[in-house]
PDB file of C-alpha atoms in Angstrom:
ATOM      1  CA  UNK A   1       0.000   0.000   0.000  1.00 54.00           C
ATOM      2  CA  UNK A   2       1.632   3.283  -1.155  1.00 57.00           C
ATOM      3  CA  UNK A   3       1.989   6.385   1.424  1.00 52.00           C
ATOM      4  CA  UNK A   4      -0.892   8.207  -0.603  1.00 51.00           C
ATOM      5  CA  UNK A   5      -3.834   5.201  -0.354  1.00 55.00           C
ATOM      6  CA  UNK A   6      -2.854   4.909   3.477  1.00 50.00           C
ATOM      7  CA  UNK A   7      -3.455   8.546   3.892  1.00 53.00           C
ATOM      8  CA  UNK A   8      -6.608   8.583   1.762  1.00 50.00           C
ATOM      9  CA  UNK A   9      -8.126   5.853   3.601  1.00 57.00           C
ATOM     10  CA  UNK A  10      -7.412   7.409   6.942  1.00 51.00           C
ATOM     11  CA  UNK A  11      -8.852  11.008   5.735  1.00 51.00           C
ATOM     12  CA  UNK A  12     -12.250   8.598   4.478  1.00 53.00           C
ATOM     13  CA  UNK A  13     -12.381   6.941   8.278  1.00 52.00           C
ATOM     14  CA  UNK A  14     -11.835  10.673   9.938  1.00 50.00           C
ATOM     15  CA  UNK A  15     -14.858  12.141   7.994  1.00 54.00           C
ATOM     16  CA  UNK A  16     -17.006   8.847   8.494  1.00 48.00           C
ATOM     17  CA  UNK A  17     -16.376   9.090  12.067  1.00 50.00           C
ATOM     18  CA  UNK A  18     -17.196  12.781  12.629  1.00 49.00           C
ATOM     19  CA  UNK A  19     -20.744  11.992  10.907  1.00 47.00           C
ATOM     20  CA  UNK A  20     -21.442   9.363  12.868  1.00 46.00           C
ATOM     21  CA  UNK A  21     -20.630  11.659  15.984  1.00 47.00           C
ATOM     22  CA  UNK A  22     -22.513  14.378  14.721  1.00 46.00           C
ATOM     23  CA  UNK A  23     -25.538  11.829  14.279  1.00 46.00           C
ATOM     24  CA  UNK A  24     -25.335  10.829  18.120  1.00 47.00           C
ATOM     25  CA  UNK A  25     -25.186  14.021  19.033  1.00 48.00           C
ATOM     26  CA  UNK A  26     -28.647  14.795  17.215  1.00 48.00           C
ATOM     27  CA  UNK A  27     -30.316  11.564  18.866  1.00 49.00           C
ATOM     28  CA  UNK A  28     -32.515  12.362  21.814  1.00 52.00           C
ATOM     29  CA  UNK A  29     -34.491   9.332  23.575  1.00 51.00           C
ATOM     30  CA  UNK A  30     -37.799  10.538  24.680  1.00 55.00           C
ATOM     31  CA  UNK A  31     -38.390   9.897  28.618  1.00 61.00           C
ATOM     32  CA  UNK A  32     -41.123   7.718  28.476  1.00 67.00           C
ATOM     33  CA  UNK A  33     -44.175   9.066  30.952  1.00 77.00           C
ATOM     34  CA  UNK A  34     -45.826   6.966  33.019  1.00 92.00           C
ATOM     35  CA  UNK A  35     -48.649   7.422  35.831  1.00 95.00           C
ATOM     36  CA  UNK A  36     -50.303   5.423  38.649  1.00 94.00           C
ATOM     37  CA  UNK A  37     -54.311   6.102  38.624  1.00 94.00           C
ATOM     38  CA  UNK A  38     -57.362   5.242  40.345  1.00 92.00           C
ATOM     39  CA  UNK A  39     -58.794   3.114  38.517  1.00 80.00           C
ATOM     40  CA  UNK A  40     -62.051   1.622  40.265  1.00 66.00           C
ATOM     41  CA  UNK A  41     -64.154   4.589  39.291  1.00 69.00           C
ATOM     42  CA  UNK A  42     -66.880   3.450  36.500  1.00 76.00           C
ATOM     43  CA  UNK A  43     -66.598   7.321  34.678  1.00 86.00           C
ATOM     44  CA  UNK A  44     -63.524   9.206  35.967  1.00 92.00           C
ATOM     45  CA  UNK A  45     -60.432   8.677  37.291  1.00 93.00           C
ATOM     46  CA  UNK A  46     -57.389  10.469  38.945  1.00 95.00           C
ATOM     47  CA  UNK A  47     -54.212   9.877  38.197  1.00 96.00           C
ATOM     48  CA  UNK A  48     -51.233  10.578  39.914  1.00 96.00           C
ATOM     49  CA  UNK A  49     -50.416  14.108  39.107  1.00 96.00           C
ATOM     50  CA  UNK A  50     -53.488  15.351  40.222  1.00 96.00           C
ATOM     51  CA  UNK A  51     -55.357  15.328  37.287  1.00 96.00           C
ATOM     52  CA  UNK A  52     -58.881  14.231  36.615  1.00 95.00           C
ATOM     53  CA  UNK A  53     -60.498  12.441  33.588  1.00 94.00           C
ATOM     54  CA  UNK A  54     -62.172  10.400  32.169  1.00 91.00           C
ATOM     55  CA  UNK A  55     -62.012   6.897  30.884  1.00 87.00           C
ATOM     56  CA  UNK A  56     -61.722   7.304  27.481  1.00 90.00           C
ATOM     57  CA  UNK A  57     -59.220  10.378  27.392  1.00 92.00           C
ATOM     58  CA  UNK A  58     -56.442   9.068  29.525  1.00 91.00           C
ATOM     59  CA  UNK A  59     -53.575   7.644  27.898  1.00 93.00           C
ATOM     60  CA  UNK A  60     -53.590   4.313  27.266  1.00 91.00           C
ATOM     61  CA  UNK A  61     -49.490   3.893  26.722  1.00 92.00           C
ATOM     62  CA  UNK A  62     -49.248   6.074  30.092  1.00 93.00           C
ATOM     63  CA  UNK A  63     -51.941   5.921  31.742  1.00 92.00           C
ATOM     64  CA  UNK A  64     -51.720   9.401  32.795  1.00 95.00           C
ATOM     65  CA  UNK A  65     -54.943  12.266  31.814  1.00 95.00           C
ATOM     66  CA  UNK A  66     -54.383  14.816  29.354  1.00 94.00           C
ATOM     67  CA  UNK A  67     -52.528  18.114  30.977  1.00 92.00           C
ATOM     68  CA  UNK A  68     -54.800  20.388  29.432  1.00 90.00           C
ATOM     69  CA  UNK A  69     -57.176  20.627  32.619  1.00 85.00           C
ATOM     70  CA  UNK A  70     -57.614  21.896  35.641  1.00 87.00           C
ATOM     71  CA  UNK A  71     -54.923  20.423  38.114  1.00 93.00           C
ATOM     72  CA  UNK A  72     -55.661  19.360  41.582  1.00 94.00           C
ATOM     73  CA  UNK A  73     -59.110  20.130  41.237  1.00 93.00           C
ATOM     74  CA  UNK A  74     -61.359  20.472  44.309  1.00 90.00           C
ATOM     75  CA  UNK A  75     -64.900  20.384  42.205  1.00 91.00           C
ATOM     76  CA  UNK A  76     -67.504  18.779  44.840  1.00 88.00           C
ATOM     77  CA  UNK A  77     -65.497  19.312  47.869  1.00 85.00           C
ATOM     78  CA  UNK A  78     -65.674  21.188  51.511  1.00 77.00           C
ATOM     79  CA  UNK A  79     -62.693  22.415  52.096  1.00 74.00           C
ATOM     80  CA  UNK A  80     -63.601  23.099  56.010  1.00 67.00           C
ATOM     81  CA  UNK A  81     -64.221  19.189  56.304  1.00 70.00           C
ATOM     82  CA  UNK A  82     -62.517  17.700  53.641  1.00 79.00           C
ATOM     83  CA  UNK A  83     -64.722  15.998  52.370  1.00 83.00           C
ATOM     84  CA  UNK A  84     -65.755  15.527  48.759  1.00 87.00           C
ATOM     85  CA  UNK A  85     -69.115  14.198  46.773  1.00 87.00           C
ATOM     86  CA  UNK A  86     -66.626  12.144  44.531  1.00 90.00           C
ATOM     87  CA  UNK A  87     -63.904  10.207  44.761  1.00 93.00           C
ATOM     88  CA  UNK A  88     -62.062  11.162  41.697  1.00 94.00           C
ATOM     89  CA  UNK A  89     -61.926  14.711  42.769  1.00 94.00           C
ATOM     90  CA  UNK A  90     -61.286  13.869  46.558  1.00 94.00           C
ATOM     91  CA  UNK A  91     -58.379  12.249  45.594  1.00 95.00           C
ATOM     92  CA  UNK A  92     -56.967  15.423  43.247  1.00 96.00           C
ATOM     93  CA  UNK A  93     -57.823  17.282  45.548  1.00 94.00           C
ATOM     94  CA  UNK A  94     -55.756  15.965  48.500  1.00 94.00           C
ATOM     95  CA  UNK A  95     -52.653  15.676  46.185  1.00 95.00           C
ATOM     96  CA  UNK A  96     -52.385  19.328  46.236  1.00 93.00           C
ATOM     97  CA  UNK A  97     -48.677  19.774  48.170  1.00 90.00           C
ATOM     98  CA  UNK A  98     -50.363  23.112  50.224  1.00 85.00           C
ATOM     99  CA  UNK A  99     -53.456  20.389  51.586  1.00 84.00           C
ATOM    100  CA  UNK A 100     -51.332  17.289  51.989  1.00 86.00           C
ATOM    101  CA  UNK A 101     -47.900  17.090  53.167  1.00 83.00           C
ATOM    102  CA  UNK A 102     -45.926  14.356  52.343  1.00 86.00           C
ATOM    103  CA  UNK A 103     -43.352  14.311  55.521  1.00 82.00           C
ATOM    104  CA  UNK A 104     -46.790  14.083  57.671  1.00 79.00           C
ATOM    105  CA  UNK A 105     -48.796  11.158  55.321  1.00 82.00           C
ATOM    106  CA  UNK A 106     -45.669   9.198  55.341  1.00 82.00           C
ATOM    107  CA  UNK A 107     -45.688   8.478  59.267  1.00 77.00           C
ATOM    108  CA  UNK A 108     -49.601   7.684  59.039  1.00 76.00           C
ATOM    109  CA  UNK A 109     -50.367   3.906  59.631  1.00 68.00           C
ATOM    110  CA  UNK A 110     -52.268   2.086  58.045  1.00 68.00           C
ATOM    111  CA  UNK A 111     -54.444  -0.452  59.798  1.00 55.00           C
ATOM    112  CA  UNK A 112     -54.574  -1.225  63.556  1.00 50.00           C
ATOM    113  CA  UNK A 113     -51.269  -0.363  65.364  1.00 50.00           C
ATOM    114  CA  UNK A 114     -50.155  -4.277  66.033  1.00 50.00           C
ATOM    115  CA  UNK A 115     -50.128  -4.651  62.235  1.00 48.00           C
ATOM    116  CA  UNK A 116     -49.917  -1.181  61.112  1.00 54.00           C
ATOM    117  CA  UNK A 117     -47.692  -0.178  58.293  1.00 69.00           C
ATOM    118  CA  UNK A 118     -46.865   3.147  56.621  1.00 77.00           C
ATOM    119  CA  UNK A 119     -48.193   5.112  53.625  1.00 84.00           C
ATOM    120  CA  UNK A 120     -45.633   4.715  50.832  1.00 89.00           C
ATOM    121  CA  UNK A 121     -46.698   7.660  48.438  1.00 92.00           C
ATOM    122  CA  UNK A 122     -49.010  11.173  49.184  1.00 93.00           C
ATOM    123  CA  UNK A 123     -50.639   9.309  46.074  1.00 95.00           C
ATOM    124  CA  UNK A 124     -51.277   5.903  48.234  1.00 92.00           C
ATOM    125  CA  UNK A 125     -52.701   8.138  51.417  1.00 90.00           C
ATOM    126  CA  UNK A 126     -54.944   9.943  49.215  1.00 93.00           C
ATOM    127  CA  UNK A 127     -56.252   7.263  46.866  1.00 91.00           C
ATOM    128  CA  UNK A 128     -56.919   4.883  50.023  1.00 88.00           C
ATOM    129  CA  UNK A 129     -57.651   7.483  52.662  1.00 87.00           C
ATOM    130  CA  UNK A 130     -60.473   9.049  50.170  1.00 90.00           C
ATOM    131  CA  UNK A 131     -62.062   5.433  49.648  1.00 84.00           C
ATOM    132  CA  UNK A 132     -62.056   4.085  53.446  1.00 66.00           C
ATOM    133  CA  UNK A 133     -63.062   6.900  56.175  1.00 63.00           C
ATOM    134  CA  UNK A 134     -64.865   5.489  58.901  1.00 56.00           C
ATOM    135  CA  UNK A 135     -65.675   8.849  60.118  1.00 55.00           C
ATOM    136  CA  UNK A 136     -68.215   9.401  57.072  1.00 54.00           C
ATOM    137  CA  UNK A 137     -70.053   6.230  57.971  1.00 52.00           C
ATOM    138  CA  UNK A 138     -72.857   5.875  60.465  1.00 47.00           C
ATOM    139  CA  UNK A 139     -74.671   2.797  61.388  1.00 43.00           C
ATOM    140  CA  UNK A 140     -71.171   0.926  59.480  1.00 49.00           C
ATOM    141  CA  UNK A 141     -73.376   0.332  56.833  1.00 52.00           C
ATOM    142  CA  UNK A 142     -74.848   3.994  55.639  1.00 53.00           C
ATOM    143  CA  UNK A 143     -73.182   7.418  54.420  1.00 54.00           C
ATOM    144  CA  UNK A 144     -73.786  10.227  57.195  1.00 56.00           C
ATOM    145  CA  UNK A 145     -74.108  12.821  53.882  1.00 61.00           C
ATOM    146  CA  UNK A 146     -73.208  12.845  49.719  1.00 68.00           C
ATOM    147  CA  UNK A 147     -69.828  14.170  50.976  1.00 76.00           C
ATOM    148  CA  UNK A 148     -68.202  10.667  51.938  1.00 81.00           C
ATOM    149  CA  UNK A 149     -65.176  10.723  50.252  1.00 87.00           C
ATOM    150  CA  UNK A 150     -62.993  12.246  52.872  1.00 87.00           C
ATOM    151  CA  UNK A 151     -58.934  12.959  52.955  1.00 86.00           C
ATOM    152  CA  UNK A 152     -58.371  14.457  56.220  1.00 79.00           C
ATOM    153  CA  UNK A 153     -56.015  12.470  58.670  1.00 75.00           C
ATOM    154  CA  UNK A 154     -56.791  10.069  61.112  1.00 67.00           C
ATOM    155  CA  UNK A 155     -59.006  11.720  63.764  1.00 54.00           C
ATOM    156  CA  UNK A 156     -59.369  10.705  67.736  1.00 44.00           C
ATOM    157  CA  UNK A 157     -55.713   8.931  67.331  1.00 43.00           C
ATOM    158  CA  UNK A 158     -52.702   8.315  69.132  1.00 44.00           C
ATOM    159  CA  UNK A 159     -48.806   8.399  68.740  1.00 43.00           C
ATOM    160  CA  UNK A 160     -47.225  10.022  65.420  1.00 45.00           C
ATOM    161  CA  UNK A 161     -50.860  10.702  63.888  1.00 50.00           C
ATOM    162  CA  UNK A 162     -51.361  13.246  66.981  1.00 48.00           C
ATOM    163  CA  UNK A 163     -47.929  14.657  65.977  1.00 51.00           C
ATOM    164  CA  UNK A 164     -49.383  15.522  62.317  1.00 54.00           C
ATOM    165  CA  UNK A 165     -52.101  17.138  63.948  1.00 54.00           C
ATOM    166  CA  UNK A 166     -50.779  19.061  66.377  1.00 54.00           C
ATOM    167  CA  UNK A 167     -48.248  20.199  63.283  1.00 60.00           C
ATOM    168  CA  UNK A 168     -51.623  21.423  61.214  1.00 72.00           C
ATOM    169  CA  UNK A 169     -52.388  24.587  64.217  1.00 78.00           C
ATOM    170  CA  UNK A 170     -49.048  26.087  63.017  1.00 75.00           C
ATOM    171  CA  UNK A 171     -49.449  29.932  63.581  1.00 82.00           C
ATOM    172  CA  UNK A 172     -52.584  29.240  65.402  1.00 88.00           C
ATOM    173  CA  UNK A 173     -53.469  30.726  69.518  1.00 91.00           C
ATOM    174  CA  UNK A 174     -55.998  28.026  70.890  1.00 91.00           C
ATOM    175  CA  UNK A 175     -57.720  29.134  73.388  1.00 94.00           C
ATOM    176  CA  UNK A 176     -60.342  27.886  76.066  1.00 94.00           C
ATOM    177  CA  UNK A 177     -63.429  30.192  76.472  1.00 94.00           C
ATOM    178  CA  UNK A 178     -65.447  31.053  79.086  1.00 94.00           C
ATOM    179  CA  UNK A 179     -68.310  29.395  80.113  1.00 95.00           C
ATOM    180  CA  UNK A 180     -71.314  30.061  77.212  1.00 95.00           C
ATOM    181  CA  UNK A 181     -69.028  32.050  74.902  1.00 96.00           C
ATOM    182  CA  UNK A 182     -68.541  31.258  71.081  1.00 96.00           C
ATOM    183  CA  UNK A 183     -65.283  31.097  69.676  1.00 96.00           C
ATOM    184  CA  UNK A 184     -66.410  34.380  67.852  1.00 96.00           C
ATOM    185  CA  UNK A 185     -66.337  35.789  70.847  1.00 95.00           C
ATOM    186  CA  UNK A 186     -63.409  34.400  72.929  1.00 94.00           C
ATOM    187  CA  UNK A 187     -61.395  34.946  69.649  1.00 95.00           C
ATOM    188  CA  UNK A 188     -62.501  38.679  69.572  1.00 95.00           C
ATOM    189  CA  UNK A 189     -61.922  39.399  73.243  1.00 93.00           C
ATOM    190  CA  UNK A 190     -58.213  38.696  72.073  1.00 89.00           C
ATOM    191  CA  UNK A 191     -58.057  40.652  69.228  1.00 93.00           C
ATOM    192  CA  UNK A 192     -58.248  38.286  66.494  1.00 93.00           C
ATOM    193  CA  UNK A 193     -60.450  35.812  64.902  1.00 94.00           C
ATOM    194  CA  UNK A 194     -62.032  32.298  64.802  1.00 95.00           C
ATOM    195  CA  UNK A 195     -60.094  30.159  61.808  1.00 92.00           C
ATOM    196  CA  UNK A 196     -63.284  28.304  60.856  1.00 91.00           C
ATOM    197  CA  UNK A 197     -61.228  25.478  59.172  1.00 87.00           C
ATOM    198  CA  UNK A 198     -58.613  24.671  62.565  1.00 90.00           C
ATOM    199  CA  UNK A 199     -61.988  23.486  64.004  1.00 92.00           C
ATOM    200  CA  UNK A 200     -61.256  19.966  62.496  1.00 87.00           C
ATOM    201  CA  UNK A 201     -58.271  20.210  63.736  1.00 86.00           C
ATOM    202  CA  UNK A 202     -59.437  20.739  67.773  1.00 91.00           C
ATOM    203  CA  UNK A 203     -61.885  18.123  66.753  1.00 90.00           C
ATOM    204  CA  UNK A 204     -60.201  15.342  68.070  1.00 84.00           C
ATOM    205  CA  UNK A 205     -60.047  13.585  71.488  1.00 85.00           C
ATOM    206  CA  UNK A 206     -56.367  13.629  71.747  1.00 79.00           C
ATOM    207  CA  UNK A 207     -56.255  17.146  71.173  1.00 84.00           C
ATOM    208  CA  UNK A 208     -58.611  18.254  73.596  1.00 87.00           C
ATOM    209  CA  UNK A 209     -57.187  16.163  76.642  1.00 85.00           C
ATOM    210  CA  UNK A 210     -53.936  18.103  75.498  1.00 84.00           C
ATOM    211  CA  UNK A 211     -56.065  21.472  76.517  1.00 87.00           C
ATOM    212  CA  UNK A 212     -58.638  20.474  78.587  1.00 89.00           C
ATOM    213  CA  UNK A 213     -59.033  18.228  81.472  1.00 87.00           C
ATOM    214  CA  UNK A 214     -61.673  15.890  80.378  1.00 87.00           C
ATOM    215  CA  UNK A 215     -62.584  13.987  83.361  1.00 81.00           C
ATOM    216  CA  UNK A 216     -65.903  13.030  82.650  1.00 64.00           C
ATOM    217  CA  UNK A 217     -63.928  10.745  79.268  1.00 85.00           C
ATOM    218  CA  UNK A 218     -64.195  12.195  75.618  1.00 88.00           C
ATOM    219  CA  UNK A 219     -67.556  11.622  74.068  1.00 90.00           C
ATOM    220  CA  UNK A 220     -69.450  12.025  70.586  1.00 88.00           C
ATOM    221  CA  UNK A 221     -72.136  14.472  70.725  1.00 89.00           C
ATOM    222  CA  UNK A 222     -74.195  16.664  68.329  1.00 88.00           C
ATOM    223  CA  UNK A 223     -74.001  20.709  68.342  1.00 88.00           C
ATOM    224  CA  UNK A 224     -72.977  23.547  66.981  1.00 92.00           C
ATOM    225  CA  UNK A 225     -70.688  24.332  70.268  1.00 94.00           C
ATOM    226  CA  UNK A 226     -68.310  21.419  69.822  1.00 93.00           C
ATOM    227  CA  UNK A 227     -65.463  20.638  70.543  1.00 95.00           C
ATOM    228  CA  UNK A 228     -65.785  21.733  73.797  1.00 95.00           C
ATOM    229  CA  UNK A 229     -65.872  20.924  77.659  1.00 95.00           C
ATOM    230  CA  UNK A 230     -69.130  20.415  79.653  1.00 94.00           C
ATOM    231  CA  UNK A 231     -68.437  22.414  82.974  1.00 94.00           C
ATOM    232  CA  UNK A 232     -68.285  20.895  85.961  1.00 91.00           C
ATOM    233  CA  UNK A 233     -71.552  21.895  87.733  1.00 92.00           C
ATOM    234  CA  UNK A 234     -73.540  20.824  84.217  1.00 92.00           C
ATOM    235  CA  UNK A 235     -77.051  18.683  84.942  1.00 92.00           C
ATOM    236  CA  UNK A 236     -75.818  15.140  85.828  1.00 90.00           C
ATOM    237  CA  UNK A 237     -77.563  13.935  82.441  1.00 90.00           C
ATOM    238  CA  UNK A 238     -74.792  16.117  80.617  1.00 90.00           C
ATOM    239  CA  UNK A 239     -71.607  14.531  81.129  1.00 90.00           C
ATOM    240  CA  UNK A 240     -70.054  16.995  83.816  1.00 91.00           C
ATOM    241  CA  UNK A 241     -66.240  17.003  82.922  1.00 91.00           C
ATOM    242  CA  UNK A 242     -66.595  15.385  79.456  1.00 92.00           C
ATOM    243  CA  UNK A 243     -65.361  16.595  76.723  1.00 93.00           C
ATOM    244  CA  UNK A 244     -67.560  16.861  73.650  1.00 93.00           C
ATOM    245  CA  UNK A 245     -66.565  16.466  69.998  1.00 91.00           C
ATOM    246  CA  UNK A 246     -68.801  15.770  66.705  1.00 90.00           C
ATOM    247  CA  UNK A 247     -69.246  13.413  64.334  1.00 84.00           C
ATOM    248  CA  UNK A 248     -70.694  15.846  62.005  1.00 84.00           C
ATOM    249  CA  UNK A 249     -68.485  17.847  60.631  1.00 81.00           C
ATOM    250  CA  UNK A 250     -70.484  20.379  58.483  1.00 83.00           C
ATOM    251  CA  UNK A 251     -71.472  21.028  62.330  1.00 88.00           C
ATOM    252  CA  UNK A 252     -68.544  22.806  63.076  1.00 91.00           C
ATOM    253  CA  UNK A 253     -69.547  26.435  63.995  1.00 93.00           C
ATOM    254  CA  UNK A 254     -67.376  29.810  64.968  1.00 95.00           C
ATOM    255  CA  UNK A 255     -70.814  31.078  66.572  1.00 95.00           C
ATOM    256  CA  UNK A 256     -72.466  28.062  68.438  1.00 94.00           C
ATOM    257  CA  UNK A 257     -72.260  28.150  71.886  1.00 94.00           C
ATOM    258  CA  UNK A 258     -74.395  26.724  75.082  1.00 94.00           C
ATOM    259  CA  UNK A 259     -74.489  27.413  78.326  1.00 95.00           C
ATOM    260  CA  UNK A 260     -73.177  24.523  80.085  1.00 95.00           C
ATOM    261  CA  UNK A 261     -69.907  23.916  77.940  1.00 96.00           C
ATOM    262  CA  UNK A 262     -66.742  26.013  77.479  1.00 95.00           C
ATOM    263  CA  UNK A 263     -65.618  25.893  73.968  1.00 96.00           C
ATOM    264  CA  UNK A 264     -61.899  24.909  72.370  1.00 95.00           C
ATOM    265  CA  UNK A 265     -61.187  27.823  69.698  1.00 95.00           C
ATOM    266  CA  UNK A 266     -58.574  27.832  66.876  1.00 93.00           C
ATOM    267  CA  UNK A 267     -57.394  31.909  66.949  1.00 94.00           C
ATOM    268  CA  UNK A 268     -55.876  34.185  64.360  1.00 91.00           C
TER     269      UNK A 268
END
């Protein structure tokens, strides 16, 4: 082979080799998209983005709904209770990052605490918090109201799930009133305001006892002035001691107030 074919041949493999870099350096691999869903509902579903839709328009590769709606959508649900009319939207709605906070779902258990394990994913909390509530059930076989599908944590709980409660009254002054008073009112007399939505929140055994003595035990009542504490020289037929909290939430009043209890109030 003469000195000018070797140097040809080497000029040809040079410019076949920068083409073939150029060429890589064009080819892109699309990330391939991929989403977890609800599934069971017989119209809609949620998928793990927050996004609602229906059957027919998610994705079938993906299984992910179409971005071009609203995200985290809260359409049939009270955002005092947390409680929606489906569950579809219940569970978009609790995957919004300012409602549902993954550090706190994470340490919720699942099941009884013997054989209790943890939440793996906001997505898992919502999607099986939103179907099983056994707050929204009465009789254990009827709905107390449409709005069933509920996402709030665990109430009238123990250990860690207290912790995530007690982590919810961030930046709020609770504050016992006087005998007869509304939260309206012992809110005022300190120069700020009932939080309507922080009622939940009080609404739980273990937070009251934290407040309140409750020597009378913790029971589930009906009015407009719960949670509160029935005072101690109450009509023996009213619980003396007890504290009082309700079972139904759309209950939950800044105004209600009776005589014979002292209210728990969430201030701001």
């Amino acid at each position: 082979m003469t000195k000018y074919h070797f140097s040809l041949q080497l000029l040809i493999l040079f410019q076949f080799s920068s083409i073939i870099s150029a060429i890589r350096k064009d080819i892109g691999f699309e990330q391939i998209r991929s989403c977890r869903n609800t599934v069971q509902g017989r119209y809609l579903l949620s998928d793990d983005n927050g996004y609602v839709c229906d059957a027919l328009s998610v994705d079938p590769q993906s299984r992910c709904c179409p971005e071009n709606r609203l995200r985290f959508s809260c359409q049939g649900c009270n955002l005092v209770s947390q409680c929606c009319n489906s569950y579809e939207f219940c569970v978009s709605c609790c995957l919004h990052p300012s409602r549902t906070q993954e550090a706190q779902v994470l340490k919720v258990k699942i099941a009884k605490p013997s054989t209790a394990v943890s939440y793996t994913s906001v997505f898992d909390f919502c999607a099986g918090r939103c179907r099983h509530n056994s707050e929204s059930v009465v009789h254990e076989n009827a709905y107390r109201s449409d709005f069933h599908h509920c996402f709030s944590l665990p109430s009238n709980s123990s250990g860690a799930n207290y912790t995530l409660l007690e982590a919810r009254l961030g930046g709020i002054n609770v504050v016992i009133g006087k005998q007869g008073e509304s939260c309206d009112s012992v809110c005022k007399s300190n120069g700020q305001s009932c939080v309507l939505n922080k009622l939940l929140v009080l609404n739980q055994c273990d937070v009251m006892q934290k407040y309140m003595s409750c020597k009378g035990a913790c029971l589930a009542s009906i009015g407009t002035d719960q949670p509160a504490e029935v005072v101690e020289d109450a009509p023996r037929h009213l619980n003396p001691g007890a504290c009082l909290y309700t079972r139904t939430q759309s209950l939950l009043s800044c105004d209600g107030s009776l005589w014979h209890t002292r209210r728990l109030c969430p201030c701001a």
